[in-house]
CSV table of C-alpha atoms (C1' of nucleotides) in Angstrom, one decimal:
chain,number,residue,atom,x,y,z
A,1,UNK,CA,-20.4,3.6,32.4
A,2,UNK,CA,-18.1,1.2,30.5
A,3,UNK,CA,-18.9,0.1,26.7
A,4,UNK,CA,-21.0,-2.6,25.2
A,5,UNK,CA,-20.1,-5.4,23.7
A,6,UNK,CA,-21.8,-4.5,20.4
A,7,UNK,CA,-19.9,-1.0,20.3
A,8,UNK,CA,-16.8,-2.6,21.3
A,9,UNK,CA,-17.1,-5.0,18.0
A,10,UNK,CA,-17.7,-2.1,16.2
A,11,UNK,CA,-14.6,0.2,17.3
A,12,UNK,CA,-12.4,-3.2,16.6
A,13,UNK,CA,-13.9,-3.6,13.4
A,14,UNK,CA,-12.7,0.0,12.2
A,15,UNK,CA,-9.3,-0.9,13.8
A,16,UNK,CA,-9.1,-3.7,11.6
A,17,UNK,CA,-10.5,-2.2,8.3
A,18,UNK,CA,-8.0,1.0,8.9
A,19,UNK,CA,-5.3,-1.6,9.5
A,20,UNK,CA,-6.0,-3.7,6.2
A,21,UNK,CA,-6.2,-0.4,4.5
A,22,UNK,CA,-2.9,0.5,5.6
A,23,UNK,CA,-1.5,-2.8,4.1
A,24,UNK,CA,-3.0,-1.7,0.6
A,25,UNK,CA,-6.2,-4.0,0.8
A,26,UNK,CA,-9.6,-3.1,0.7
A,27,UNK,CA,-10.9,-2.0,4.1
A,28,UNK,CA,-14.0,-4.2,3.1
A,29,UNK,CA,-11.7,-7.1,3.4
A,30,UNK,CA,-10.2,-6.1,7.3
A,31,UNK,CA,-13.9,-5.5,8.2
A,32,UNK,CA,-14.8,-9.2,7.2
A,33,UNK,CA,-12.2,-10.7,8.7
A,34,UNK,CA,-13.2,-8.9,12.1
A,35,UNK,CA,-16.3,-10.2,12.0
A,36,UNK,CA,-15.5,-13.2,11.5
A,37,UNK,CA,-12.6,-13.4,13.8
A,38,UNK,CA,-15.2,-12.0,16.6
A,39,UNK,CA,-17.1,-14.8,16.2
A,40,UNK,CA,-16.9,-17.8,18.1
A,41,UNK,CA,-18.9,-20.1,15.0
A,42,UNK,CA,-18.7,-20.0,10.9
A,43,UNK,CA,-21.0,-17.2,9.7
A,44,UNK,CA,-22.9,-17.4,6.3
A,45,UNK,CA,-22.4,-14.9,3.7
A,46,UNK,CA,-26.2,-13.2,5.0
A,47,UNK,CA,-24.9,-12.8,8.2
A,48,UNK,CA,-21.8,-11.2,7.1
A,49,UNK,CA,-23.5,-8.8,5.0
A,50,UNK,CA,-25.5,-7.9,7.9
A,51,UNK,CA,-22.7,-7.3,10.6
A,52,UNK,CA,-20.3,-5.7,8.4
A,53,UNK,CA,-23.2,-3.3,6.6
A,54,UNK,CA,-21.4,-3.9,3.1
A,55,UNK,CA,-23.7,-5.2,0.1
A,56,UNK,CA,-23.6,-8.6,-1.0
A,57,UNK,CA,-21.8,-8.5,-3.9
A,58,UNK,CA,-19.1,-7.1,-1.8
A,59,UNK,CA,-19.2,-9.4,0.7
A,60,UNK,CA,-18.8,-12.5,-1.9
A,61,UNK,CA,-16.0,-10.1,-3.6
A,62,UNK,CA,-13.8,-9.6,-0.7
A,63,UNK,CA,-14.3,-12.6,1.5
A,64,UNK,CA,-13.4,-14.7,-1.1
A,65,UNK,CA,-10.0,-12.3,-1.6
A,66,UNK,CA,-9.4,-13.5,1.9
A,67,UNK,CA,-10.1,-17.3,1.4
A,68,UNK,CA,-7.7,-16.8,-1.5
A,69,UNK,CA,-4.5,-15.5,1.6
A,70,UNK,CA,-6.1,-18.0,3.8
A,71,UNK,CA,-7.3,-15.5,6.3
A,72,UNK,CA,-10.3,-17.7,6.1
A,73,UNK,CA,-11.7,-20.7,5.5
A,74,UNK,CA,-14.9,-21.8,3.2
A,75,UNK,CA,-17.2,-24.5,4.5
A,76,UNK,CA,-20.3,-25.9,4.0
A,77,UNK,CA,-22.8,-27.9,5.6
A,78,UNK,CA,-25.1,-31.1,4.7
A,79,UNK,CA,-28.2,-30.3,3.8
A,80,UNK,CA,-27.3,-26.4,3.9
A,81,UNK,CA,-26.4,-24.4,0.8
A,82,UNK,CA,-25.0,-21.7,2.5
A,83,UNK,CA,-21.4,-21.2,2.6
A,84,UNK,CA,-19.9,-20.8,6.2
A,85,UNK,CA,-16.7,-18.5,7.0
A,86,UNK,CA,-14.7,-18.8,9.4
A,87,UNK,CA,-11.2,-17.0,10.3
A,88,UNK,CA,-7.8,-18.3,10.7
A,89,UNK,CA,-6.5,-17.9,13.6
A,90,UNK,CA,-2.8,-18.5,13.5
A,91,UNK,CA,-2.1,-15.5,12.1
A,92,UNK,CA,2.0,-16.6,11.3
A,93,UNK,CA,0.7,-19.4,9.0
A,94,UNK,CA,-1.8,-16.4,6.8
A,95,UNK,CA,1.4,-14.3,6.8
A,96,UNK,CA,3.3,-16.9,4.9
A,97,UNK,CA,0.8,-17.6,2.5
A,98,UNK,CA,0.1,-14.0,2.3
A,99,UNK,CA,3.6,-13.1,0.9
A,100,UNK,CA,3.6,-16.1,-1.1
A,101,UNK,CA,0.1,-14.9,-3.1
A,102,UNK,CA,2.4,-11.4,-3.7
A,103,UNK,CA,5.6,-13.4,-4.8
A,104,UNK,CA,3.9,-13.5,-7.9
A,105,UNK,CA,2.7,-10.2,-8.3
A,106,UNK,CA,4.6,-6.8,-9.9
A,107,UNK,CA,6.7,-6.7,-6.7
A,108,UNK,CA,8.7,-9.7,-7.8
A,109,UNK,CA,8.9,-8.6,-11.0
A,110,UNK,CA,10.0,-5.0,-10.0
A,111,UNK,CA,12.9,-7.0,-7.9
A,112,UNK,CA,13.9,-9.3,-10.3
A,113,UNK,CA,14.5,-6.6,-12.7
A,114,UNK,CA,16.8,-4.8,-10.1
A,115,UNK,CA,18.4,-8.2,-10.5
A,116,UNK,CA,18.1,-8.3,-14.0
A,117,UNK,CA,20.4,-4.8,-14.3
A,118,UNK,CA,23.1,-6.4,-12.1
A,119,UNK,CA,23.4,-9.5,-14.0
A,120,UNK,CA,24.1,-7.5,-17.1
A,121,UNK,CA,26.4,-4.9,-15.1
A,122,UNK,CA,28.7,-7.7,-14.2
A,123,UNK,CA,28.2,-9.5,-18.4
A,124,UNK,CA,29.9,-6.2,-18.7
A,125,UNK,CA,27.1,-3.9,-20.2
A,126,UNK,CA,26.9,-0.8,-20.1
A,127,UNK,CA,31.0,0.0,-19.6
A,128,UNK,CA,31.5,3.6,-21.7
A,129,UNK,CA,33.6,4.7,-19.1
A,130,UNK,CA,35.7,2.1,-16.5
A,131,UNK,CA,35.1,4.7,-13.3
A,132,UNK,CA,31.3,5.0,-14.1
A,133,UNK,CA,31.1,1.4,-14.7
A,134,UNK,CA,32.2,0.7,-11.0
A,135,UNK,CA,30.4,3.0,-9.8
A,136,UNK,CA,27.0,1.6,-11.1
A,137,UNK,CA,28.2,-1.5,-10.2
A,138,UNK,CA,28.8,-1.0,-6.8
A,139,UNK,CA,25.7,1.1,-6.0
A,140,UNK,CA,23.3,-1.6,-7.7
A,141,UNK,CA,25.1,-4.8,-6.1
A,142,UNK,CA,24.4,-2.6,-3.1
A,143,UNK,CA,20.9,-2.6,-3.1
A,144,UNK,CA,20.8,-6.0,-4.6
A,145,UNK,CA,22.3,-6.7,-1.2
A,146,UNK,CA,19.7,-5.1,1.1
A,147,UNK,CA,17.1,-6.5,-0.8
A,148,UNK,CA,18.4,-10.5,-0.3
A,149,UNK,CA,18.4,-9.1,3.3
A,150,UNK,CA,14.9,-7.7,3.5
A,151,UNK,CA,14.1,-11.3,2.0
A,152,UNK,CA,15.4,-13.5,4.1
A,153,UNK,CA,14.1,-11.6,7.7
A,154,UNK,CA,10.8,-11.6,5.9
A,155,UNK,CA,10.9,-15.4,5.2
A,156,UNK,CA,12.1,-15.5,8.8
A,157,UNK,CA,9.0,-14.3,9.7
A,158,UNK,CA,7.2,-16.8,8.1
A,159,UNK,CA,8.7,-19.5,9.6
A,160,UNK,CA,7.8,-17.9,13.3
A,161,UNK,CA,5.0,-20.2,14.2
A,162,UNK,CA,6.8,-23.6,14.1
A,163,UNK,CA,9.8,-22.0,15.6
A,164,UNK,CA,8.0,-21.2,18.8
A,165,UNK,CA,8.3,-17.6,20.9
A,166,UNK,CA,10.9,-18.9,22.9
A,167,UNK,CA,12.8,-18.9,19.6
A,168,UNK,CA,11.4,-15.3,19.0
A,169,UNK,CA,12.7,-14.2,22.3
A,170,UNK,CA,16.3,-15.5,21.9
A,171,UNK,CA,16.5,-13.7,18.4
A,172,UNK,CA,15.1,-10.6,19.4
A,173,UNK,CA,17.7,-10.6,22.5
A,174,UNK,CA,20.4,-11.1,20.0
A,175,UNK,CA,19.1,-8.5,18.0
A,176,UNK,CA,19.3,-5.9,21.1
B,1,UNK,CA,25.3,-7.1,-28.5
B,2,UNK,CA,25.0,-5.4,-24.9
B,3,UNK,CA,22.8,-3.0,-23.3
B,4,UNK,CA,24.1,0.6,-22.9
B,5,UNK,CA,24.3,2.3,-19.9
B,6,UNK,CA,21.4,4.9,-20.9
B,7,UNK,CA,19.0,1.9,-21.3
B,8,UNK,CA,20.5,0.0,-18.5
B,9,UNK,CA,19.7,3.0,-16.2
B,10,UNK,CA,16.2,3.2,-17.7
B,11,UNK,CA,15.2,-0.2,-16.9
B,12,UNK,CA,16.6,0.5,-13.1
B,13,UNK,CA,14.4,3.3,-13.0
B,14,UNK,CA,11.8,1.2,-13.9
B,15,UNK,CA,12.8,-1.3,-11.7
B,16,UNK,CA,12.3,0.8,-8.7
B,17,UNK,CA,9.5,3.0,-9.7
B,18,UNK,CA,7.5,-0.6,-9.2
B,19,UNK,CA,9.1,-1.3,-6.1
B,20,UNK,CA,8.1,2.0,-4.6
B,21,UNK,CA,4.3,1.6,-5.9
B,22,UNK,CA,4.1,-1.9,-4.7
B,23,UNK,CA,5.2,0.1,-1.2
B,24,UNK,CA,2.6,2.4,-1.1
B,25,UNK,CA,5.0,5.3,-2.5
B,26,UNK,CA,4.1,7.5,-5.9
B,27,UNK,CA,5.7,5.7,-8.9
B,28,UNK,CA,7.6,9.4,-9.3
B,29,UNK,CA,9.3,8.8,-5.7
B,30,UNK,CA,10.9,5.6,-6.9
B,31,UNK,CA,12.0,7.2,-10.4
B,32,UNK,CA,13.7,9.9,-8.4
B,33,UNK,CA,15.5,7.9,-6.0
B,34,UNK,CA,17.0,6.0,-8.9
B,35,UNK,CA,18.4,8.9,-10.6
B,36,UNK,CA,19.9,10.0,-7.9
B,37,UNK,CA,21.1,6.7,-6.8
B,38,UNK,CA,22.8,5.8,-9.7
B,39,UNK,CA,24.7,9.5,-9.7
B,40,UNK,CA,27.7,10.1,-8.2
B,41,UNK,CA,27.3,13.7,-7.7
B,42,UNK,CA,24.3,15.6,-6.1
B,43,UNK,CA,21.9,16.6,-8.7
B,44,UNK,CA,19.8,19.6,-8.9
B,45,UNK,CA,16.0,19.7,-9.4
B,46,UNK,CA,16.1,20.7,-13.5
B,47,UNK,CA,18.7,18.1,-13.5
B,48,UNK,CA,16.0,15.3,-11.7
B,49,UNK,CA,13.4,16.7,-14.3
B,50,UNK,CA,15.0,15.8,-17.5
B,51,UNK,CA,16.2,12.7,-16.3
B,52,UNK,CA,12.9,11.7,-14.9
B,53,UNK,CA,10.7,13.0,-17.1
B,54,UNK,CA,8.6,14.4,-14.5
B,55,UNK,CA,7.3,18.0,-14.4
B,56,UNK,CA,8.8,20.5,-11.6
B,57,UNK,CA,6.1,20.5,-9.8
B,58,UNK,CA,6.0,16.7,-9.6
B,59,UNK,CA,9.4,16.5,-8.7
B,60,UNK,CA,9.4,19.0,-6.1
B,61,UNK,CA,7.1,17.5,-4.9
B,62,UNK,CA,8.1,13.7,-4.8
B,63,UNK,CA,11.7,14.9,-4.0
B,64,UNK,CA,10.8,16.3,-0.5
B,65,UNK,CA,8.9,13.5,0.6
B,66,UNK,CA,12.1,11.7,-0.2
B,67,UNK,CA,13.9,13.9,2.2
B,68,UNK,CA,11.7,13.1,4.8
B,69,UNK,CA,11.9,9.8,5.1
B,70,UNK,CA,15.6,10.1,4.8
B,71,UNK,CA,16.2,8.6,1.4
B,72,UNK,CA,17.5,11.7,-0.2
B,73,UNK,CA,19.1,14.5,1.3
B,74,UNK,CA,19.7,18.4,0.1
B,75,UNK,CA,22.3,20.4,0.1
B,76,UNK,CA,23.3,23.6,-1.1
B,77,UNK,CA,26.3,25.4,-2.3
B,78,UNK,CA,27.3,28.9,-1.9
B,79,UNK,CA,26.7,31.3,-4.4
B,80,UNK,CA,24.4,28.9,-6.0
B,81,UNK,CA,21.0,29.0,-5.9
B,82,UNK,CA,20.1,25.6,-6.8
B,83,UNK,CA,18.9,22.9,-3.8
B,84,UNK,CA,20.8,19.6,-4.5
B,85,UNK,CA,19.8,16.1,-4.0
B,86,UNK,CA,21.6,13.2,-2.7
B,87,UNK,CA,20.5,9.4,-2.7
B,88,UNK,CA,21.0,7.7,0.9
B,89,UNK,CA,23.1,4.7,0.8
B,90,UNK,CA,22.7,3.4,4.4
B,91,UNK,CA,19.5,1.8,3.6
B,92,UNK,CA,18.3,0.2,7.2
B,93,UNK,CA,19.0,3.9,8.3
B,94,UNK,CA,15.9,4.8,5.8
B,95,UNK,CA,14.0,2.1,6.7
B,96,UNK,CA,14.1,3.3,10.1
B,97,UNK,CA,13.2,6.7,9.1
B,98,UNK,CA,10.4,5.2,6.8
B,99,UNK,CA,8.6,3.1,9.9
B,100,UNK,CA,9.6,6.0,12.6
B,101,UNK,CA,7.8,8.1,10.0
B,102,UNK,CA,4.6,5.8,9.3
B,103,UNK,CA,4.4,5.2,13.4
B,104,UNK,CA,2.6,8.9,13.7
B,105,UNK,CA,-0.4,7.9,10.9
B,106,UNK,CA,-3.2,5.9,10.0
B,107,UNK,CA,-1.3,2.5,10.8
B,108,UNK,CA,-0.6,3.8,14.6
B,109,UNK,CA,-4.1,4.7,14.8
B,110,UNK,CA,-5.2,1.9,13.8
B,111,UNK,CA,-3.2,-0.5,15.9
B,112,UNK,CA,-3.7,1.6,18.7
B,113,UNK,CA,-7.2,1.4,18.3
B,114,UNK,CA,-7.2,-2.3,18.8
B,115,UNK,CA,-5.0,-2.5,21.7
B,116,UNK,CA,-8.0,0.0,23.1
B,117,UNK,CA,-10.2,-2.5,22.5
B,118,UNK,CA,-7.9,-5.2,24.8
B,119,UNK,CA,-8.0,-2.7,27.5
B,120,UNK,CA,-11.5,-1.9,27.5
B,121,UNK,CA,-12.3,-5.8,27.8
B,122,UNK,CA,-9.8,-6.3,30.2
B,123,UNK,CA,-11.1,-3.3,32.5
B,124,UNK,CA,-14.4,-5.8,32.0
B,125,UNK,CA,-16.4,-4.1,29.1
B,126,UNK,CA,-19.3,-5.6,27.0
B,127,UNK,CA,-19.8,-8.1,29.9
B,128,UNK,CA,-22.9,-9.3,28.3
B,129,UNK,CA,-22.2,-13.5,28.8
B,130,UNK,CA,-19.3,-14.3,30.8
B,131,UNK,CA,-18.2,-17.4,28.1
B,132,UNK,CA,-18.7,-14.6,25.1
B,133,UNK,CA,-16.6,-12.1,27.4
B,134,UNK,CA,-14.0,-15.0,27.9
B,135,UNK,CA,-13.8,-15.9,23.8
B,136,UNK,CA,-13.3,-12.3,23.0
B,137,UNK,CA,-10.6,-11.6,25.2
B,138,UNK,CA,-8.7,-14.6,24.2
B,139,UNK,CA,-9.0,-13.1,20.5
B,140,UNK,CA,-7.9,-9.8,20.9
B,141,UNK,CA,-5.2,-11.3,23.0
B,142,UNK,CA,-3.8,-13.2,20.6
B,143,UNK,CA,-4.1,-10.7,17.8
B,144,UNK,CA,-2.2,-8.0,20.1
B,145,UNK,CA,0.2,-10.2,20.6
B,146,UNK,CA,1.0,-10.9,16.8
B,147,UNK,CA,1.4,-7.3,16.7
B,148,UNK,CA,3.7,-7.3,19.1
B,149,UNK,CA,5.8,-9.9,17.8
B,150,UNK,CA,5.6,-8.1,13.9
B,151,UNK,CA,6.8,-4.6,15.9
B,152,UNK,CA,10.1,-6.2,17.7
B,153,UNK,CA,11.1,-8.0,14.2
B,154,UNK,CA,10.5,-4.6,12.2
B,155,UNK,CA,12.5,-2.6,14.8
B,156,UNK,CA,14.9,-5.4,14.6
B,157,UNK,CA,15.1,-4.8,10.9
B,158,UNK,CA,15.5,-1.1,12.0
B,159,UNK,CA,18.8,-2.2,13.9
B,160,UNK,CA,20.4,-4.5,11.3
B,161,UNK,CA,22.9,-1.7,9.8
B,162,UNK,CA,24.5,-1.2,13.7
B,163,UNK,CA,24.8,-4.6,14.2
B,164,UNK,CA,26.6,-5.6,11.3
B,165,UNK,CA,26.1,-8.8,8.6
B,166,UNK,CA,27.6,-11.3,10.7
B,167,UNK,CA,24.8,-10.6,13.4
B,168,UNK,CA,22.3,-11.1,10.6
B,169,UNK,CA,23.7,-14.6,9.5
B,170,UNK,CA,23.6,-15.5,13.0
B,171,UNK,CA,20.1,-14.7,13.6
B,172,UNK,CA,19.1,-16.1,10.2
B,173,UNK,CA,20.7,-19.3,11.0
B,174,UNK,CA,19.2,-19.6,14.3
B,175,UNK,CA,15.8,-19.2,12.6
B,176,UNK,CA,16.5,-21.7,9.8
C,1,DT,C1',13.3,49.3,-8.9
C,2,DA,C1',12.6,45.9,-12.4
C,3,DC,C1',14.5,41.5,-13.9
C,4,DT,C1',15.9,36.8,-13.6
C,5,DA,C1',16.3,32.2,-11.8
C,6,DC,C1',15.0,29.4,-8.9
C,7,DG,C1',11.4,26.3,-5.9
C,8,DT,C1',6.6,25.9,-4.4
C,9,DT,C1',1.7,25.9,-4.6
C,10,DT,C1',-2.7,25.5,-6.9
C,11,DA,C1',-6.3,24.3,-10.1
C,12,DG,C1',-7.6,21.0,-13.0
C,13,DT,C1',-7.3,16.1,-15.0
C,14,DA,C1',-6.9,11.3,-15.9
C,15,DA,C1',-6.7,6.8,-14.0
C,16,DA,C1',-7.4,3.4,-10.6
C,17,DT,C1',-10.2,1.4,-7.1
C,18,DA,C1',-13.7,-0.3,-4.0
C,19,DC,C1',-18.0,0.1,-3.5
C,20,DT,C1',-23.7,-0.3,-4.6
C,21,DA,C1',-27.6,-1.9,-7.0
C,22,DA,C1',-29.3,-5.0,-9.8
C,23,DA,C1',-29.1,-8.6,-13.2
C,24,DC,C1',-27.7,-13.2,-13.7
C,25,DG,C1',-26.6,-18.2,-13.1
C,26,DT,C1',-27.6,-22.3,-10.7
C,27,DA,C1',-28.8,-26.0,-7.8
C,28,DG,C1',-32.1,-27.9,-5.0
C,29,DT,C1',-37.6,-28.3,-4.1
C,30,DA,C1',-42.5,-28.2,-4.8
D,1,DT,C1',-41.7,-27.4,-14.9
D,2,DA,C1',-41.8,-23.2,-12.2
D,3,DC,C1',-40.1,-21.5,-7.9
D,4,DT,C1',-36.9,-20.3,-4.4
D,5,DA,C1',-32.6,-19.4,-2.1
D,6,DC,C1',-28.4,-18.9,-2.6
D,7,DG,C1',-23.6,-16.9,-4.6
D,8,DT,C1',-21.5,-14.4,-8.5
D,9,DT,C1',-21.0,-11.0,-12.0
D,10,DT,C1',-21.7,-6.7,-14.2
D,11,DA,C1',-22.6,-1.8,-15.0
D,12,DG,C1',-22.3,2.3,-13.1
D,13,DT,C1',-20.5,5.6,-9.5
D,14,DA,C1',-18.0,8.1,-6.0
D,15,DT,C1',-13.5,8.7,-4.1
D,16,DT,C1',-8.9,8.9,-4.1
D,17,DT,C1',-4.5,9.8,-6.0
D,18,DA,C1',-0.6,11.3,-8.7
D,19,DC,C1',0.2,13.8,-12.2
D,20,DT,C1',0.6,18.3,-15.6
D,21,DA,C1',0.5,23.1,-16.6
D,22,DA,C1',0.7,27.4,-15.0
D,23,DA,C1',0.5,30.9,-11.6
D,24,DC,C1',2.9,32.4,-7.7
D,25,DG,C1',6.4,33.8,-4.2
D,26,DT,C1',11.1,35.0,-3.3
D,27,DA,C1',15.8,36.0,-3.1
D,28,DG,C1',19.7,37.6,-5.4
D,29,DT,C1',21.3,40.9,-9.5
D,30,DA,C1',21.5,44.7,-12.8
DNA sequence: TACTACGTTTAGTAAATACTAAACGTAGTA
DNA sequence: TACTACGTTTAGTATTTACTAAACGTAGTA
């Protein structure tokens, strides 16, 4: 006895809402973009509310959180007022804009202000004592470091869709 | 006029108390790791409250969970009582830790979950209409496969420490 | 044995968050 | 103009989470 298609949507919907969950978003919002991405045509907000069993006002909420990361895209048709969704489905290109929409947020703030304590460790703040002094300096230039690291693998990934997998390959056999 | 090094530390704490939110992490797991990080010797747990602010409880609590992802470590000495804490400094050892350590929750689960659903279509499930059957499996293809791609770069990022900076400019240039 | 100095656990709390239900705004239509 | 079919916004709610305060457990010490 093997599954049905309709309880097969459902089990990958879950999988996605746990998933978006994970990420910090609303599982609303991974339960949208399911549905959506399960579906071979743009579906109107009505339809969404009826597949994903949220409420309308939830459904406007958080598909429009995920037209804003382009995980989807908005369209309309003559004649129709409805709005049609539909997903993106190279999922590289949502990852850029993704971090992008959080490069403005309290993450780069909280980094900058790592970056911040550097710059005014090496203007020389701070010194009460020369061997403490280093110390700090050291450590935080450290981390300062990794972080410029972290940045530039995660812009790397970014830039994965016009590089091609071949490209992927040959860095991840580097890598091993 | 410059900063001192009391306020200097503060807005560090700050600094990573953000970072650590933005992650998923308490606030108090952040603030910890700082003081820690920016002490040259092991500090006990009364020492990690005043310096935190935090109550015992809270950083008992916070402070383990540091030790098990690996970003702290304790010690002991004898004929002393007192537990002390360590920051990590090898941080792509931690992050290693950190994703080895997420790999057994929700996230696993979850992705799991979807590569379930490939399978189940690919061992011919929810054969309702042979052209829907065809559409979803491309989908869930292609979606597994982004995961795929996301897991070898973040165990890549896992690696970065053993393989030394020079590897990393390599790679990074390759993908520029 | 009682006492002391620790770390841990628990009960309760405050704040954030994502949702529901329903009111609201608005643009097309009779 | 009133009506209808939409999407959006708001008020309220349930849940989660990270914290505090305090009770608790425990191993060394007098």
């Amino acid at each position: 006895m093997t599954t049905d298609t309709q309880t097969l949507k459902q089990e990958f919907i879950e999988g996605l809402s746990g998933i978006s969950a994970f990420w910090g978003f609303p599982k609303g919002m991974g339960a949208l973009f399911a549905v959506l991405y399960l579906s071979p045509d743009p579906l109107p907000l009505d339809e969404l509310v009826e597949q994903s069993g949220l409420t309308k006002g939830a459904v406007s909420t958080n598909v429009r959180a995920l037209a804003r990361i382009g995980l989807v895209h908005r369209s309309t048709r003559l004649g129709d007022r409805k709005d049609y969704y539909e997903a993106e489905t190279n999922f590289y290109k949502s990852v850029r804009s993704i971090l992008k929409e959080r490069q403005n947020t309290e993450f780069d703030r909280a980094v900058a202000s790592v970056k911040e304590t550097l710059s005014k460790l090496e203007a020389g703040a701070g010194s009460s004592d020369p061997a403490e002094q280093a110390f700090l300096l050291e450590r935080v230039r450290a981390l300062q470091s990794f972080f410029d690291a972290l940045d530039s693998l995660f812009s790397a990934i970014s830039r994965l869709d016009s590089l091609g997998f071949g490209t992927i390959q040959t860095v991840l056999n580097i890598l091993k």
